[in-house]
PDB file of C-alpha atoms in Angstrom:
ATOM      1  CA  MET A   1     -25.880 -20.209  14.257  1.00 87.00           C
ATOM      2  CA  ALA A   2     -23.428 -23.170  14.333  1.00 85.00           C
ATOM      3  CA  ALA A   3     -22.077 -24.454  17.845  1.00 87.00           C
ATOM      4  CA  ASP A   4     -18.749 -24.029  16.694  1.00 92.00           C
ATOM      5  CA  THR A   5     -19.151 -20.318  16.007  1.00 96.00           C
ATOM      6  CA  GLU A   6     -18.987 -17.922  18.806  1.00 96.00           C
ATOM      7  CA  LEU A   7     -19.463 -13.878  18.712  1.00 97.00           C
ATOM      8  CA  ARG A   8     -17.148 -11.545  20.192  1.00 97.00           C
ATOM      9  CA  GLU A   9     -17.452  -7.867  20.658  1.00 97.00           C
ATOM     10  CA  LEU A  10     -14.227  -5.739  19.692  1.00 97.00           C
ATOM     11  CA  ALA A  11     -13.778  -2.559  21.196  1.00 97.00           C
ATOM     12  CA  PRO A  12     -12.368   0.107  18.934  1.00 97.00           C
ATOM     13  CA  PRO A  13      -8.472  -0.640  19.458  1.00 97.00           C
ATOM     14  CA  ALA A  14      -9.141  -4.406  18.797  1.00 97.00           C
ATOM     15  CA  PHE A  15     -11.508  -3.634  15.849  1.00 98.00           C
ATOM     16  CA  THR A  16      -8.831  -1.433  13.992  1.00 98.00           C
ATOM     17  CA  HIS A  17      -6.269  -4.216  14.960  1.00 98.00           C
ATOM     18  CA  ALA A  18      -8.541  -6.989  13.127  1.00 98.00           C
ATOM     19  CA  VAL A  19      -9.277  -4.689  10.106  1.00 98.00           C
ATOM     20  CA  PRO A  20      -6.873  -6.606   7.886  1.00 98.00           C
ATOM     21  CA  ALA A  21      -8.547 -10.044   8.743  1.00 98.00           C
ATOM     22  CA  LEU A  22     -12.022  -8.570   8.566  1.00 98.00           C
ATOM     23  CA  LEU A  23     -11.075  -7.229   5.121  1.00 98.00           C
ATOM     24  CA  GLN A  24     -10.550 -10.745   3.882  1.00 98.00           C
ATOM     25  CA  VAL A  25     -14.268 -11.543   4.983  1.00 98.00           C
ATOM     26  CA  TYR A  26     -15.558  -8.387   3.116  1.00 98.00           C
ATOM     27  CA  GLU A  27     -13.343  -9.301   0.033  1.00 98.00           C
ATOM     28  CA  ALA A  28     -14.780 -12.924  -0.144  1.00 98.00           C
ATOM     29  CA  ALA A  29     -18.512 -12.006   0.580  1.00 96.00           C
ATOM     30  CA  MET A  30     -18.524  -8.748  -1.647  1.00 95.00           C
ATOM     31  CA  ARG A  31     -15.629  -9.400  -4.341  1.00 95.00           C
ATOM     32  CA  PRO A  32     -14.803  -5.731  -4.815  1.00 94.00           C
ATOM     33  CA  PRO A  33     -12.130  -4.463  -7.083  1.00 94.00           C
ATOM     34  CA  PRO A  34      -8.742  -4.870  -5.430  1.00 95.00           C
ATOM     35  CA  GLU A  35      -8.006  -1.165  -5.712  1.00 96.00           C
ATOM     36  CA  GLN A  36     -10.842  -0.505  -3.365  1.00 94.00           C
ATOM     37  CA  LEU A  37      -9.675  -2.222  -0.276  1.00 97.00           C
ATOM     38  CA  PRO A  38      -7.221   0.269   0.928  1.00 97.00           C
ATOM     39  CA  GLY A  39      -9.898   2.922   1.007  1.00 97.00           C
ATOM     40  CA  ARG A  40     -12.203   0.527   2.609  1.00 97.00           C
ATOM     41  CA  ALA A  41      -9.820  -0.109   5.490  1.00 98.00           C
ATOM     42  CA  SER A  42      -9.257   3.611   6.057  1.00 98.00           C
ATOM     43  CA  ILE A  43     -13.234   4.016   6.396  1.00 97.00           C
ATOM     44  CA  MET A  44     -13.514   1.280   8.834  1.00 98.00           C
ATOM     45  CA  ASN A  45     -10.431   2.541  10.945  1.00 98.00           C
ATOM     46  CA  GLY A  46     -12.208   5.792  10.959  1.00 97.00           C
ATOM     47  CA  HIS A  47     -15.570   4.446  11.715  1.00 98.00           C
ATOM     48  CA  ALA A  48     -14.128   2.640  14.931  1.00 98.00           C
ATOM     49  CA  TYR A  49     -14.066   5.806  16.775  1.00 96.00           C
ATOM     50  CA  TYR A  50     -17.459   7.337  16.094  1.00 97.00           C
ATOM     51  CA  PRO A  51     -19.782   7.817  18.900  1.00 97.00           C
ATOM     52  CA  GLY A  52     -21.493   4.655  20.038  1.00 98.00           C
ATOM     53  CA  PHE A  53     -19.310   2.258  17.993  1.00 98.00           C
ATOM     54  CA  ARG A  54     -20.023  -1.453  18.494  1.00 98.00           C
ATOM     55  CA  SER A  55     -18.685  -4.299  16.483  1.00 98.00           C
ATOM     56  CA  VAL A  56     -19.340  -7.887  16.454  1.00 98.00           C
ATOM     57  CA  VAL A  57     -17.106 -10.630  14.751  1.00 98.00           C
ATOM     58  CA  ALA A  58     -18.011 -14.085  14.236  1.00 98.00           C
ATOM     59  CA  VAL A  59     -15.107 -16.541  14.878  1.00 97.00           C
ATOM     60  CA  ARG A  60     -14.826 -20.186  13.889  1.00 97.00           C
ATOM     61  CA  GLY A  61     -11.949 -22.249  14.522  1.00 94.00           C
ATOM     62  CA  GLY A  62      -9.974 -19.081  15.494  1.00 94.00           C
ATOM     63  CA  GLU A  63     -10.745 -17.224  12.236  1.00 96.00           C
ATOM     64  CA  PRO A  64     -13.247 -14.530  11.518  1.00 98.00           C
ATOM     65  CA  VAL A  65     -16.136 -16.058   9.578  1.00 98.00           C
ATOM     66  CA  GLY A  66     -18.274 -12.766   9.809  1.00 98.00           C
ATOM     67  CA  PHE A  67     -18.510  -9.151  10.914  1.00 98.00           C
ATOM     68  CA  ALA A  68     -20.689  -6.388  11.699  1.00 98.00           C
ATOM     69  CA  TYR A  69     -20.508  -2.821  13.197  1.00 98.00           C
ATOM     70  CA  ALA A  70     -22.720   0.337  13.793  1.00 98.00           C
ATOM     71  CA  PHE A  71     -22.410   3.810  15.575  1.00 98.00           C
ATOM     72  CA  HIS A  72     -24.800   6.307  16.570  1.00 98.00           C
ATOM     73  CA  GLY A  73     -25.763   8.320  13.618  1.00 97.00           C
ATOM     74  CA  TYR A  74     -26.227  12.082  13.566  1.00 95.00           C
ATOM     75  CA  ARG A  75     -25.835  15.381  11.351  1.00 96.00           C
ATOM     76  CA  GLY A  76     -22.491  15.714   9.963  1.00 96.00           C
ATOM     77  CA  GLN A  77     -21.649  12.241   9.024  1.00 96.00           C
ATOM     78  CA  TRP A  78     -21.432  11.679   5.431  1.00 96.00           C
ATOM     79  CA  TRP A  79     -23.867   8.744   4.926  1.00 97.00           C
ATOM     80  CA  HIS A  80     -26.515  10.398   7.361  1.00 97.00           C
ATOM     81  CA  ASP A  81     -26.396  13.626   5.376  1.00 97.00           C
ATOM     82  CA  THR A  82     -26.496  12.361   2.167  1.00 97.00           C
ATOM     83  CA  VAL A  83     -29.428   9.857   3.073  1.00 97.00           C
ATOM     84  CA  VAL A  84     -31.319  12.656   4.639  1.00 97.00           C
ATOM     85  CA  GLU A  85     -30.797  14.866   1.838  1.00 97.00           C
ATOM     86  CA  GLY A  86     -32.073  11.809  -0.414  1.00 96.00           C
ATOM     87  CA  LEU A  87     -35.201  11.648   1.523  1.00 97.00           C
ATOM     88  CA  ARG A  88     -35.993  15.225   1.355  1.00 97.00           C
ATOM     89  CA  ALA A  89     -35.502  15.207  -2.362  1.00 96.00           C
ATOM     90  CA  ASP A  90     -37.884  12.626  -2.735  1.00 95.00           C
ATOM     91  CA  GLY A  91     -40.777  14.518  -0.709  1.00 96.00           C
ATOM     92  CA  ARG A  92     -40.040  12.300   2.200  1.00 95.00           C
ATOM     93  CA  ALA A  93     -38.959  14.796   4.839  1.00 96.00           C
ATOM     94  CA  ARG A  94     -41.167  13.101   7.498  1.00 95.00           C
ATOM     95  CA  GLN A  95     -39.466   9.937   7.222  1.00 95.00           C
ATOM     96  CA  ALA A  96     -35.903  11.763   7.283  1.00 96.00           C
ATOM     97  CA  ARG A  97     -37.085  13.157  10.804  1.00 95.00           C
ATOM     98  CA  ARG A  98     -38.769   9.760  11.835  1.00 96.00           C
ATOM     99  CA  TYR A  99     -35.759   7.219  11.075  1.00 97.00           C
ATOM    100  CA  LEU A 100     -32.706   9.560  11.138  1.00 97.00           C
ATOM    101  CA  SER A 101     -33.229  11.749  14.211  1.00 97.00           C
ATOM    102  CA  ASP A 102     -31.921   9.272  16.505  1.00 97.00           C
ATOM    103  CA  PRO A 103     -30.641   6.268  14.484  1.00 98.00           C
ATOM    104  CA  LEU A 104     -28.154   3.466  15.114  1.00 98.00           C
ATOM    105  CA  GLU A 105     -26.564   3.443  11.630  1.00 98.00           C
ATOM    106  CA  ILE A 106     -25.418  -0.209  10.719  1.00 98.00           C
ATOM    107  CA  ALA A 107     -22.400   0.405   8.335  1.00 98.00           C
ATOM    108  CA  GLU A 108     -21.303  -3.285   7.562  1.00 98.00           C
ATOM    109  CA  VAL A 109     -22.684  -6.638   7.731  1.00 98.00           C
ATOM    110  CA  HIS A 110     -20.748  -9.325   6.270  1.00 98.00           C
ATOM    111  CA  VAL A 111     -20.370 -13.222   6.175  1.00 98.00           C
ATOM    112  CA  HIS A 112     -17.805 -15.380   4.386  1.00 97.00           C
ATOM    113  CA  PRO A 113     -19.399 -17.496   1.628  1.00 97.00           C
ATOM    114  CA  ASP A 114     -18.566 -20.650   3.595  1.00 96.00           C
ATOM    115  CA  ALA A 115     -20.364 -19.411   6.415  1.00 96.00           C
ATOM    116  CA  GLN A 116     -23.586 -18.151   4.836  1.00 96.00           C
ATOM    117  CA  ASN A 117     -27.016 -19.398   5.306  1.00 94.00           C
ATOM    118  CA  GLN A 118     -26.114 -20.612   8.657  1.00 95.00           C
ATOM    119  CA  GLY A 119     -27.825 -17.814  11.061  1.00 96.00           C
ATOM    120  CA  VAL A 120     -24.408 -15.770  11.298  1.00 97.00           C
ATOM    121  CA  GLY A 121     -25.686 -12.495  10.051  1.00 97.00           C
ATOM    122  CA  ARG A 122     -29.052 -12.913  12.095  1.00 97.00           C
ATOM    123  CA  SER A 123     -27.033 -13.534  14.976  1.00 97.00           C
ATOM    124  CA  MET A 124     -24.689 -10.691  14.300  1.00 98.00           C
ATOM    125  CA  LEU A 125     -27.379  -8.120  13.601  1.00 98.00           C
ATOM    126  CA  TYR A 126     -29.352  -9.150  16.678  1.00 97.00           C
ATOM    127  CA  ALA A 127     -26.223  -8.949  18.918  1.00 97.00           C
ATOM    128  CA  LEU A 128     -25.423  -5.384  17.332  1.00 97.00           C
ATOM    129  CA  CYS A 129     -28.687  -3.840  18.026  1.00 97.00           C
ATOM    130  CA  ARG A 130     -29.271  -5.427  21.409  1.00 97.00           C
ATOM    131  CA  GLY A 131     -29.906  -3.005  24.324  1.00 97.00           C
ATOM    132  CA  ARG A 132     -28.983  -0.014  21.963  1.00 97.00           C
ATOM    133  CA  PRO A 133     -30.612   3.389  23.300  1.00 97.00           C
ATOM    134  CA  GLU A 134     -31.355   4.854  19.808  1.00 98.00           C
ATOM    135  CA  ARG A 135     -34.944   4.579  18.461  1.00 97.00           C
ATOM    136  CA  THR A 136     -34.270   3.218  15.040  1.00 98.00           C
ATOM    137  CA  ALA A 137     -31.689   1.080  13.112  1.00 98.00           C
ATOM    138  CA  VAL A 138     -30.890   2.179   9.501  1.00 98.00           C
ATOM    139  CA  LEU A 139     -28.652   0.883   6.717  1.00 98.00           C
ATOM    140  CA  SER A 140     -28.382   0.633   2.978  1.00 97.00           C
ATOM    141  CA  THR A 141     -28.146  -2.471   0.760  1.00 96.00           C
ATOM    142  CA  ARG A 142     -28.024  -3.066  -2.601  1.00 93.00           C
ATOM    143  CA  SER A 143     -31.205  -2.896  -4.750  1.00 94.00           C
ATOM    144  CA  GLY A 144     -32.833  -6.034  -6.009  1.00 92.00           C
ATOM    145  CA  PRO A 145     -33.672  -9.433  -4.541  1.00 91.00           C
ATOM    146  CA  SER A 146     -30.951 -10.618  -2.130  1.00 92.00           C
ATOM    147  CA  ALA A 147     -30.141 -12.822   0.844  1.00 92.00           C
ATOM    148  CA  ALA A 148     -29.313  -9.633   2.726  1.00 94.00           C
ATOM    149  CA  ARG A 149     -32.478  -7.827   2.118  1.00 95.00           C
ATOM    150  CA  HIS A 150     -34.576 -10.908   3.177  1.00 95.00           C
ATOM    151  CA  LEU A 151     -32.681 -11.011   6.381  1.00 96.00           C
ATOM    152  CA  TYR A 152     -33.367  -7.295   7.065  1.00 97.00           C
ATOM    153  CA  ARG A 153     -36.974  -7.706   6.254  1.00 97.00           C
ATOM    154  CA  SER A 154     -37.678 -10.643   8.500  1.00 96.00           C
ATOM    155  CA  CYS A 155     -35.633  -8.763  11.429  1.00 96.00           C
ATOM    156  CA  GLY A 156     -38.329  -5.756  10.778  1.00 96.00           C
ATOM    157  CA  PHE A 157     -36.546  -3.492   8.419  1.00 98.00           C
ATOM    158  CA  THR A 158     -38.712  -1.908   5.825  1.00 97.00           C
ATOM    159  CA  GLU A 159     -37.677   0.096   2.648  1.00 96.00           C
ATOM    160  CA  VAL A 160     -37.815   3.723   3.067  1.00 96.00           C
ATOM    161  CA  LEU A 161     -35.922   4.773  -0.003  1.00 96.00           C
ATOM    162  CA  GLU A 162     -35.467   2.749  -3.144  1.00 95.00           C
ATOM    163  CA  ASP A 163     -33.071   2.833  -6.102  1.00 94.00           C
ATOM    164  CA  PHE A 164     -30.931   5.587  -4.385  1.00 96.00           C
ATOM    165  CA  SER A 165     -27.444   6.359  -5.888  1.00 95.00           C
ATOM    166  CA  PHE A 166     -24.685   7.531  -3.595  1.00 95.00           C
ATOM    167  CA  PRO A 167     -22.331  10.297  -5.015  1.00 91.00           C
ATOM    168  CA  GLY A 168     -19.575   8.548  -6.906  1.00 82.00           C
ATOM    169  CA  SER A 169     -21.470   5.326  -7.449  1.00 79.00           C
ATOM    170  CA  PRO A 170     -24.405   6.275  -9.964  1.00 76.00           C
ATOM    171  CA  ASP A 171     -24.368   2.747 -11.308  1.00 81.00           C
ATOM    172  CA  GLN A 172     -24.827   0.813  -8.259  1.00 87.00           C
ATOM    173  CA  PRO A 173     -28.356   1.851  -6.562  1.00 94.00           C
ATOM    174  CA  PHE A 174     -29.220   0.974  -3.227  1.00 96.00           C
ATOM    175  CA  SER A 175     -32.282   0.657  -0.879  1.00 97.00           C
ATOM    176  CA  ILE A 176     -32.243   2.601   2.253  1.00 97.00           C
ATOM    177  CA  MET A 177     -33.882   0.500   4.976  1.00 98.00           C
ATOM    178  CA  ALA A 178     -34.844   1.324   8.564  1.00 98.00           C
ATOM    179  CA  ALA A 179     -36.601  -0.461  11.787  1.00 98.00           C
ATOM    180  CA  ARG A 180     -37.553   0.484  15.037  1.00 97.00           C
ATOM    181  CA  LEU A 181     -35.605  -1.027  17.882  1.00 97.00           C
ATOM    182  CA  PRO A 182     -35.610  -3.484  19.283  1.00 97.00           C
ATOM    183  CA  LEU A 183     -35.451  -5.696  16.256  1.00 97.00           C
ATOM    184  CA  THR A 184     -38.323  -8.025  15.387  1.00 91.00           C
ATOM    185  CA  GLY A 185     -37.529 -11.604  16.704  1.00 88.00           C
ATOM    186  CA  SER A 186     -34.548 -10.419  18.863  1.00 83.00           C
ATOM    187  CA  GLY A 187     -36.210 -10.981  22.162  1.00 74.00           C
ATOM    188  CA  GLY A 188     -35.038  -7.405  23.139  1.00 65.00           C
ATOM    189  CA  ARG A 189     -36.850  -4.926  25.532  1.00 60.00           C
ATOM    190  CA  ARG A 190     -37.394  -1.362  24.643  1.00 54.00           C
ATOM    191  CA  PRO A 191     -35.277   0.749  27.140  1.00 49.00           C
ATOM    192  CA  PRO A 192     -37.122   2.284  30.137  1.00 47.00           C
ATOM    193  CA  GLY A 193     -39.170   5.348  29.222  1.00 44.00           C
ATOM    194  CA  ARG A 194     -40.360   4.547  25.493  1.00 41.00           C
ATOM    195  CA  SER A 195     -43.719   3.528  25.097  1.00 31.00           C
ATOM    196  CA  VAL A 196     -44.767   0.403  23.874  1.00 33.00           C
ATOM    197  CA  GLY A 197     -46.496   1.928  20.903  1.00 32.00           C
ATOM    198  CA  TRP A 198     -43.738   4.446  20.236  1.00 32.00           C
ATOM    199  CA  PRO A 199     -46.157   7.070  19.078  1.00 32.00           C
ATOM    200  CA  TRP A 200     -44.229   9.542  16.701  1.00 30.00           C
ATOM    201  CA  THR A 201     -44.294  12.974  18.101  1.00 29.00           C
ATOM    202  CA  GLY A 202     -41.591  14.728  15.680  1.00 31.00           C
ATOM    203  CA  SER A 203     -39.832  16.012  18.623  1.00 30.00           C
ATOM    204  CA  ARG A 204     -37.014  13.722  17.978  1.00 27.00           C
TER     205      ARG A 204
END
């Protein structure tokens, strides 16, 4: 990551205050229909108060050029329950238990086009996952080859469900990806009590 870029972790109140500026990064990176932005802002503001919320913002020249956030995923959350149901419907109940029993749900990772391919996304992803107590990290990304998918794979994520359509978005297939924590290449250490081999027992 460029020396003139710094990462800042925002507590929930600071994050919600920054949502309008962060949406500008989201809009530049994703180019969504303008009418979707108010709904996206509402979702982000709600996520800020989920258990285990953490946000990381990349700042350059006093302005955000990237942001990422995550929280602890559990039963009763829309994304979590939708993906678990999708995995079970695809005959992958074991993967659902393994990857979604104790997950860090990575909700958003976005980098402004002017700051892409400079290590910003990787730095934010590592900071987001560093020292987390969860066993796994999970996320969804649009299906097909992309820089985002390449980044996630290089950090240890693998596809556990391909071409998955969320309710309300049948024409936008996604890949569900998961990784064991700590992420590959992050230099992180496993929390005490977790075995190096991380044998799956099915109990969590």
